[in-house]
XYZ file of C-alpha atoms in Angstrom:
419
model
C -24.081 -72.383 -22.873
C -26.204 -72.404 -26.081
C -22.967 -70.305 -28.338
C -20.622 -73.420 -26.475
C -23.197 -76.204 -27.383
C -23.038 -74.726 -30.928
C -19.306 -74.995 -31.127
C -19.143 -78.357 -30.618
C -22.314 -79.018 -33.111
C -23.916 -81.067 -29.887
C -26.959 -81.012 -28.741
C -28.018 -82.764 -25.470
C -32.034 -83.036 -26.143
C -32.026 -82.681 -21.991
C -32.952 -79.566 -19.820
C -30.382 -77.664 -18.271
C -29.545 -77.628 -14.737
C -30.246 -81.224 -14.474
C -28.425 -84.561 -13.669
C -29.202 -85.971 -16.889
C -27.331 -82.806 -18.302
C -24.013 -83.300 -16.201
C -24.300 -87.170 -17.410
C -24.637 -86.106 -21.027
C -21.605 -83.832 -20.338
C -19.880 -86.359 -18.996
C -20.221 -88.833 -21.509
C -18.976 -86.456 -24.043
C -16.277 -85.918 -22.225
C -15.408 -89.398 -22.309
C -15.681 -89.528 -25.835
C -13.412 -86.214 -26.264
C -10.271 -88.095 -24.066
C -11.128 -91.104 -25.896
C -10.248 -89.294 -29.420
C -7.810 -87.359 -27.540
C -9.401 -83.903 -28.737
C -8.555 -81.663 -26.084
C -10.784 -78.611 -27.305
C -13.702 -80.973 -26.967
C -13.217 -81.735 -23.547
C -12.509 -77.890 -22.423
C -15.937 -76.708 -23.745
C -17.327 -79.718 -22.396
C -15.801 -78.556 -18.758
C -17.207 -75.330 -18.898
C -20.859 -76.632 -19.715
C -20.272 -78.920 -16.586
C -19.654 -76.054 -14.158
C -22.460 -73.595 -16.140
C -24.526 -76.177 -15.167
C -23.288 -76.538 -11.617
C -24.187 -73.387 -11.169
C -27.446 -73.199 -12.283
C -28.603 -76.358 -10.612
C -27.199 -74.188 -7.560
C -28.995 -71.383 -8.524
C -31.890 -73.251 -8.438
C -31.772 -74.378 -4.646
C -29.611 -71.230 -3.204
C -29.138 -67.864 -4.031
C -28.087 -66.390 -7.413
C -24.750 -64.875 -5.480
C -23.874 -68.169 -4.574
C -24.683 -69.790 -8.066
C -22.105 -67.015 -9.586
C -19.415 -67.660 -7.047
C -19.153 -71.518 -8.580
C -18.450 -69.943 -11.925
C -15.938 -67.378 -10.173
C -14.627 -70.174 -8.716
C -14.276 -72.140 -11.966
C -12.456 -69.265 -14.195
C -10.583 -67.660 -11.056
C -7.177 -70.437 -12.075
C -8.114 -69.684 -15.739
C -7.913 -65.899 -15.477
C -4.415 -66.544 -13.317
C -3.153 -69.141 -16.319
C -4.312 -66.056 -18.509
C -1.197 -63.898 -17.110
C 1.032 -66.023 -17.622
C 0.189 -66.816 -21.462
C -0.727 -70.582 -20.409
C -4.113 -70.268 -22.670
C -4.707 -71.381 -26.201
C -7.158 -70.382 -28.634
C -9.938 -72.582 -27.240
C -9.487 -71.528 -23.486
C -9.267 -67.654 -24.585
C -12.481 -67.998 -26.677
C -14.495 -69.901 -23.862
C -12.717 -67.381 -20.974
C -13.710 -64.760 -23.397
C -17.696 -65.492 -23.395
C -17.712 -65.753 -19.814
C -15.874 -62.138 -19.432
C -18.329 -61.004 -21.855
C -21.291 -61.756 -19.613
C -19.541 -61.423 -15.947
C -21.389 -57.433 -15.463
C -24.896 -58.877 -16.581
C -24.162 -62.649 -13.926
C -22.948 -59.764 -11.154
C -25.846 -57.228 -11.729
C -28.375 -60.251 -11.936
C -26.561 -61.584 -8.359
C -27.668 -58.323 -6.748
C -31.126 -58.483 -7.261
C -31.828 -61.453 -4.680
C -34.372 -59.357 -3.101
C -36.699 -58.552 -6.080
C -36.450 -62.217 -7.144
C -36.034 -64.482 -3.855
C -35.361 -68.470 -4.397
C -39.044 -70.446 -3.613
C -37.301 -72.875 -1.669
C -35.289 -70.328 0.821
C -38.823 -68.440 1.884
C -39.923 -72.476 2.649
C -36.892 -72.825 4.276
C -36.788 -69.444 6.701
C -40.614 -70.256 7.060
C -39.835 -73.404 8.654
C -37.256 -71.980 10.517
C -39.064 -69.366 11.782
C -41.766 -71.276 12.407
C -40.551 -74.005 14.524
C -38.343 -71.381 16.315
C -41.361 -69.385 17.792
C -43.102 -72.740 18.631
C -40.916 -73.108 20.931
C -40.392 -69.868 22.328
C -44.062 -70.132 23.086
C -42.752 -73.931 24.742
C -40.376 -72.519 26.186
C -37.874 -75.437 24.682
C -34.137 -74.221 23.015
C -34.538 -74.283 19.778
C -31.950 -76.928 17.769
C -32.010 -77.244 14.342
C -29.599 -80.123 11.787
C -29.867 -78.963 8.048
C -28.774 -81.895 5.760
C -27.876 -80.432 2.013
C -26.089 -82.914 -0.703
C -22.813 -80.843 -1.178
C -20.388 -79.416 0.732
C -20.350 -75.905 -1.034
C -23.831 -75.637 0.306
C -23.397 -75.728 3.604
C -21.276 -72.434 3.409
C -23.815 -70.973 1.243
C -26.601 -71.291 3.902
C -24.710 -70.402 6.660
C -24.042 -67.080 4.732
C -27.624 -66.664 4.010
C -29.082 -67.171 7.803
C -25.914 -64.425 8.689
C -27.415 -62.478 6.359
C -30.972 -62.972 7.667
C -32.164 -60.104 10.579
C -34.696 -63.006 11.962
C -31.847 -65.779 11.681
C -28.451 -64.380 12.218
C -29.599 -64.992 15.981
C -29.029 -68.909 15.516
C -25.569 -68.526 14.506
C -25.193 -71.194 12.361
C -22.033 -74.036 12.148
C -21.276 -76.522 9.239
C -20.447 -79.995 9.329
C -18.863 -81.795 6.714
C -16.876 -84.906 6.000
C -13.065 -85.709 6.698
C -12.276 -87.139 3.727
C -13.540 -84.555 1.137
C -10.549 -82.031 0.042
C -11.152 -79.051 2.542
C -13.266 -80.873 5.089
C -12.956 -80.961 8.580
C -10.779 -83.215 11.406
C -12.686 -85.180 13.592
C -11.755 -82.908 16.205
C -13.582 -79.749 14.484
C -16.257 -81.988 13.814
C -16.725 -82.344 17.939
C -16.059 -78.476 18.832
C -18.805 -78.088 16.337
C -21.092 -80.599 17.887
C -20.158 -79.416 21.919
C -20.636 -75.764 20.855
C -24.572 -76.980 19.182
C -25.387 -78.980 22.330
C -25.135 -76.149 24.393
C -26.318 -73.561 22.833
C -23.494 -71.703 20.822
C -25.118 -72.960 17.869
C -28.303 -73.394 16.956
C -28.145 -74.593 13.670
C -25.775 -76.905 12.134
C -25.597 -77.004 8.500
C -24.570 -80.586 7.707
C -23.581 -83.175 4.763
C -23.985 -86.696 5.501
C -21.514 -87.012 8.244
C -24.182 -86.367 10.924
C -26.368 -89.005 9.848
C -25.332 -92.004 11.650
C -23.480 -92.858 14.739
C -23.657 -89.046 16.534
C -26.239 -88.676 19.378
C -27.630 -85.109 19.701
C -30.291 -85.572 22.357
C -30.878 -81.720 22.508
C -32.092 -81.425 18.414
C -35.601 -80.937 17.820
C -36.177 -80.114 13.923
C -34.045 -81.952 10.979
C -34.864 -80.095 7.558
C -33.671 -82.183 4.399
C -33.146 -79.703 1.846
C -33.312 -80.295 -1.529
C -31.637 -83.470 -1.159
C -32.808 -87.512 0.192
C -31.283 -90.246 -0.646
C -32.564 -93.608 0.814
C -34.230 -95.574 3.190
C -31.816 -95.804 5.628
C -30.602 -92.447 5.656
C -34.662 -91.417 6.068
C -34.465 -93.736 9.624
C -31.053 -91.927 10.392
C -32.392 -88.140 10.265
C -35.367 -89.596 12.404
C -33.048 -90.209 14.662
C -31.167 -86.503 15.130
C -34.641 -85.079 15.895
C -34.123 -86.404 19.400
C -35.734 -84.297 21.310
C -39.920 -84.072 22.262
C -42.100 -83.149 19.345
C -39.109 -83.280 17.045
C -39.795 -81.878 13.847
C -39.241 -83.280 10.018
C -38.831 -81.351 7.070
C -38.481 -82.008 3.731
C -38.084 -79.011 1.078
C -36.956 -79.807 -2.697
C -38.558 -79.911 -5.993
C -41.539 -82.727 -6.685
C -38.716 -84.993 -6.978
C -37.318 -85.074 -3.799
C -40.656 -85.003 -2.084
C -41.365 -87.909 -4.652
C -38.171 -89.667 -2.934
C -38.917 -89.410 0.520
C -42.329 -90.423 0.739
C -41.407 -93.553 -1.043
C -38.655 -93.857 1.430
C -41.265 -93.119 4.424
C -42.916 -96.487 2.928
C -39.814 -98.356 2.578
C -38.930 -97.523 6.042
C -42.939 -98.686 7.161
C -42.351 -102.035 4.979
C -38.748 -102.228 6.445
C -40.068 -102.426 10.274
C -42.712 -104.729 9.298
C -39.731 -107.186 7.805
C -37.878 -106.622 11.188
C -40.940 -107.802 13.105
C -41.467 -110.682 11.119
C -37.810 -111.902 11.319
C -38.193 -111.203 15.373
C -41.171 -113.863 15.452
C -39.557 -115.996 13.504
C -37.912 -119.367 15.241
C -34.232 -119.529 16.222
C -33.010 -122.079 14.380
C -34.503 -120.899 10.896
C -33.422 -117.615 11.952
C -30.036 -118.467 12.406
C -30.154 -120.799 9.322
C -31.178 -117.444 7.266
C -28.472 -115.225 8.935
C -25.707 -117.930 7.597
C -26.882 -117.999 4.270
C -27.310 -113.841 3.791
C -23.224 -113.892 5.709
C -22.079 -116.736 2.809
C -23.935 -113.992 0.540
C -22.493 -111.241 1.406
C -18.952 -112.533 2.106
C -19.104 -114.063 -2.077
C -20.087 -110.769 -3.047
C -17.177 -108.566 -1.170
C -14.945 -111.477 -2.675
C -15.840 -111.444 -5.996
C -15.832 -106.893 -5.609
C -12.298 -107.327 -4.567
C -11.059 -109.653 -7.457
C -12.747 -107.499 -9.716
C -11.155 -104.100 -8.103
C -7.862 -106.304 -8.104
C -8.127 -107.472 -11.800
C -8.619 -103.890 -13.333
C -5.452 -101.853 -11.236
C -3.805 -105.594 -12.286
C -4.711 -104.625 -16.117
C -2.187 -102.319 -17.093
C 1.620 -101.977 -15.678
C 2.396 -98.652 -14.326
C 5.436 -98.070 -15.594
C 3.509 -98.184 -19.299
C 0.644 -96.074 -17.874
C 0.739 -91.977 -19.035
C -0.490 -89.294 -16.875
C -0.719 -86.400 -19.084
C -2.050 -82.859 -17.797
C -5.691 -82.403 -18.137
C -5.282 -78.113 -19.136
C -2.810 -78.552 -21.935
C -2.584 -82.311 -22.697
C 1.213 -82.155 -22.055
C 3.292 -85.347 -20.505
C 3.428 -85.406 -16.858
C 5.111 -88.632 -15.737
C 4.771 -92.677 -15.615
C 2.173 -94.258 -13.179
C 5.037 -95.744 -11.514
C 6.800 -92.430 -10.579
C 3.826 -92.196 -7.827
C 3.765 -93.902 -4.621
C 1.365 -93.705 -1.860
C 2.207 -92.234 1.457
C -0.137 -93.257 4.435
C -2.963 -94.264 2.325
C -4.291 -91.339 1.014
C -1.376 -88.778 0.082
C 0.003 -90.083 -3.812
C 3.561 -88.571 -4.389
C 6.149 -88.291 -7.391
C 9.327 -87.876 -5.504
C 11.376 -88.035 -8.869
C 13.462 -84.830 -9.360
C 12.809 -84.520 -13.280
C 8.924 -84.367 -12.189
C 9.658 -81.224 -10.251
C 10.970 -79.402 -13.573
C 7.400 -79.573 -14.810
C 5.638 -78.295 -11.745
C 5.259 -74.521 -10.588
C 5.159 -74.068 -6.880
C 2.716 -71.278 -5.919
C 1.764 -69.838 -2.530
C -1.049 -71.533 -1.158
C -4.427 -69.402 -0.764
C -5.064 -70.976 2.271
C -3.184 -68.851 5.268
C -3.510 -72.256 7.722
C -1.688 -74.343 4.779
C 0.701 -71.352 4.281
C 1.916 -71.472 7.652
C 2.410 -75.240 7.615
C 4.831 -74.652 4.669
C 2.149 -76.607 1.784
C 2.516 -75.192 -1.417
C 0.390 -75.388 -4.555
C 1.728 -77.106 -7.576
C 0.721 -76.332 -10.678
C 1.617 -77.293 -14.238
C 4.490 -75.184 -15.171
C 3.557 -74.944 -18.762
C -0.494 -73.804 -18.369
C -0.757 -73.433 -14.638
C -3.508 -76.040 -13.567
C -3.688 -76.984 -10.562
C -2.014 -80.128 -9.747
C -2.504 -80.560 -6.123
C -0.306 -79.696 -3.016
C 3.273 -80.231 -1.349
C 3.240 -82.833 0.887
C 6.137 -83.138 3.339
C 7.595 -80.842 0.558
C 7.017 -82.792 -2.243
C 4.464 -83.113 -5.236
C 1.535 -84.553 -4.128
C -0.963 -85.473 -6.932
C -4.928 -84.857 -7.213
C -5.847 -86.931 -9.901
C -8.605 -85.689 -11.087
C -6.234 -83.579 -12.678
C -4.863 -86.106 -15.084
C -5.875 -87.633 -18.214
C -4.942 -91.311 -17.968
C -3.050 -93.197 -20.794
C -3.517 -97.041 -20.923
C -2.404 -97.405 -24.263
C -2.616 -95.486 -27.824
C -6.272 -93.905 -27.589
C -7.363 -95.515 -24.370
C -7.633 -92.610 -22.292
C -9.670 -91.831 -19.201
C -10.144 -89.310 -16.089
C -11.041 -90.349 -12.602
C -12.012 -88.477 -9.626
C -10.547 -90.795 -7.280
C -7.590 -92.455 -6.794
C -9.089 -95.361 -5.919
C -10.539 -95.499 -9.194
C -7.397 -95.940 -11.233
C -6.466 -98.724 -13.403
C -3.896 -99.538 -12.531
C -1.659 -100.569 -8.822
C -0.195 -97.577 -6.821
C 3.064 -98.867 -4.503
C 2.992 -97.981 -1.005
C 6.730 -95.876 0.164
């Protein structure tokens, strides 16, 4: 990270595998699509998933923290065959090849130098898990992590674990994150951990709020708490007598949830008071905080309205993130049942390379990656057998140097057509 900081003669003054370091990189990145400097923004991608991984690295283990930056360079090492690389993407694939024996020889030696929070984490496990053997109670256990990545990752680890492959752990994560799970595997998983299959579910937020698991007697936060509300909504999953809490994470996160354990005690005493308070100023209060809220939601909308209103699509660039080459108008894309964004034009397809999908479920319903036929990233999939975007994917052009990237589509400025 320090020869890539050095390239780019920036320095962020913040400590690595921090938030504050992803927002620095971020902002930087901004700056490099504003100025339209291309080589800028590459390095500035690579810092963001070094330091991906070693803010993983610091909650998991050091195999999982490499297989983010395997992930990361796997498409780059592909785009390498095919000659889809220039000098700044060779030089940065270059340093990571360099150190790739020394990451992989570090990754093995998990045992000599095990992750703090993991031996808090199999403690608790272990610990709650004989208490009630000795109560003779079924042990149930929800772990909430922040990311979806993670959940893998510590499903992996308790396989791996003589004391804790027993529990035979399932994940749970969203529906509407790219890879996550139906509704209806989000209810096998559930059914299988209610009676017994599993005894662990490794979870994101999804299991929060609005799913009853009466049978669940620990909830472990780990590494990760957000707010007040979410703190009364794991209360809830540990259902059943002498549930157990847990909260593992840096100083931080503890920090976090013992304010949120006094929000929540401040919280009930405001529900209370409103309880003893008289109907008709009661009702007078609800009216007032409805007007509230319904202004605010207005005024949200007209402002979401007013920025996809500011620019005309068929003047709005999309321009490949990997090699800064033209992709199409705004306007070629329309959206199919909300969240599927197409370019059905046949002079788009020129520019794409269709690739086997990796994944053997999307093989065999006939989805295809599509890649940019010039460097090879990854554009999104086929969907009923035609290009369908990801965004994030695309540098947006407003105007001459008003660029941008989003994550979302949602976040685009600018209106998408429905078919």
């Amino acid at each position: 990270m320090e020869k890539i900081e050095k390239s780019v003669d920036m320095f962020p003054g913040v400590t690595k595998a921090s938030q504050e370091y992803e927002s620095w990189a971020v902002s930087v990145k901004q700056h490099a699509m504003r100025e339209t400097n291309p080589s800028l923004r590459k390095k500035v991608e690579h810092l963001i998933s070094y330091n991906n991984a070693l803010r993983c690295n610091d909650a998991l283990r050091m195999v999982d923290a490499l297989g983010i930056i395997q992930d990361f360079y796997r498409p780059i090492e592909e785009r390498e065959k095919t000659g889809g690389l220039d000098t700044t993407e060779k030089w940065l694939l270059s340093l990571y090849q360099d150190a790739a024996v020394t990451l992989d020889k570090l990754s093995k030696l998990e045992d000599q130098y095990p992750n703090p929070k993991l031996k808090a984490l199999e403690q608790s496990i272990l610990s709650h898990k004989e208490q009630c053997k000795l109560e003779e109670q079924d042990f149930r256990a929800v772990i909430f992590v922040k990311e979806k990545t993670s959940t893998k990752s510590l499903m992996d680890w308790i396989n791996a674990s003589p004391e804790m492959k027993d529990l035979n752990p399932a994940s749970a994560t969203g529906v509407q994150t790219d890879g996550g799970m139906t509704m209806s595997q989000q209810q096998d998983v559930l059914t299988k951990f209610r009676i017994g299959v599993h005894k662990v579910v490794i979870s994101t937020t999804v299991l929060e709020e609005g799913v009853d698991i009466p049978q669940c007697n620990m909830v472990i936060r780990y590494n990760h708490v957000t707010n007040d509300i979410s703190t009364v909504q794991t209360r809830g999953r540990a259902r059943a007598r002498e549930g157990q809490e847990v909260v593992i994470g840096d100083i931080d996160v503890t920090q976090k949830d013992t304010i949120n354990v006094l929000l929540v005690d401040i919280m009930e005493q405001a529900v209370k008071a409103i309880q003893e308070m008289p109907q008709d100023v009661y009702l007078k209060a609800i009216n007032q905080f409805q007007e509230h809220a319904h202004r605010k939601n207005q005024i949200k909308e007209a402002n979401k309205l007013a920025l996809q209103g500011q620019n005309k699509a068929d003047e709005v660039q999309l321009y490949c993130k990997g090699c800064n080459t033209f992709a199409c108008y705004a306007s070629d894309v329309k959206r199919h049942r909300e969240t599927n964004f197409v370019n059905a034009n046949p002079d788009f397809r020129t520019k794409v390379d269709f690739r086997e999908h990796r994944d053997l479920q999307k093989r065999e319903l006939g989805i295809q990656k599509i890649n940019c036929i010039k460097c090879g990233t990854e554009w999104g999939n086929t969907y009923i057998g035609q290009p369908c975007l990801k965004i994030a994917s695309f540098i947006i052009e407003t105007g001459p140097g008003q660029r941008k990237q989003v994550k979302k589509w949602k976040q685009v400025p600018f209106t998408v057509l429905d078919v």
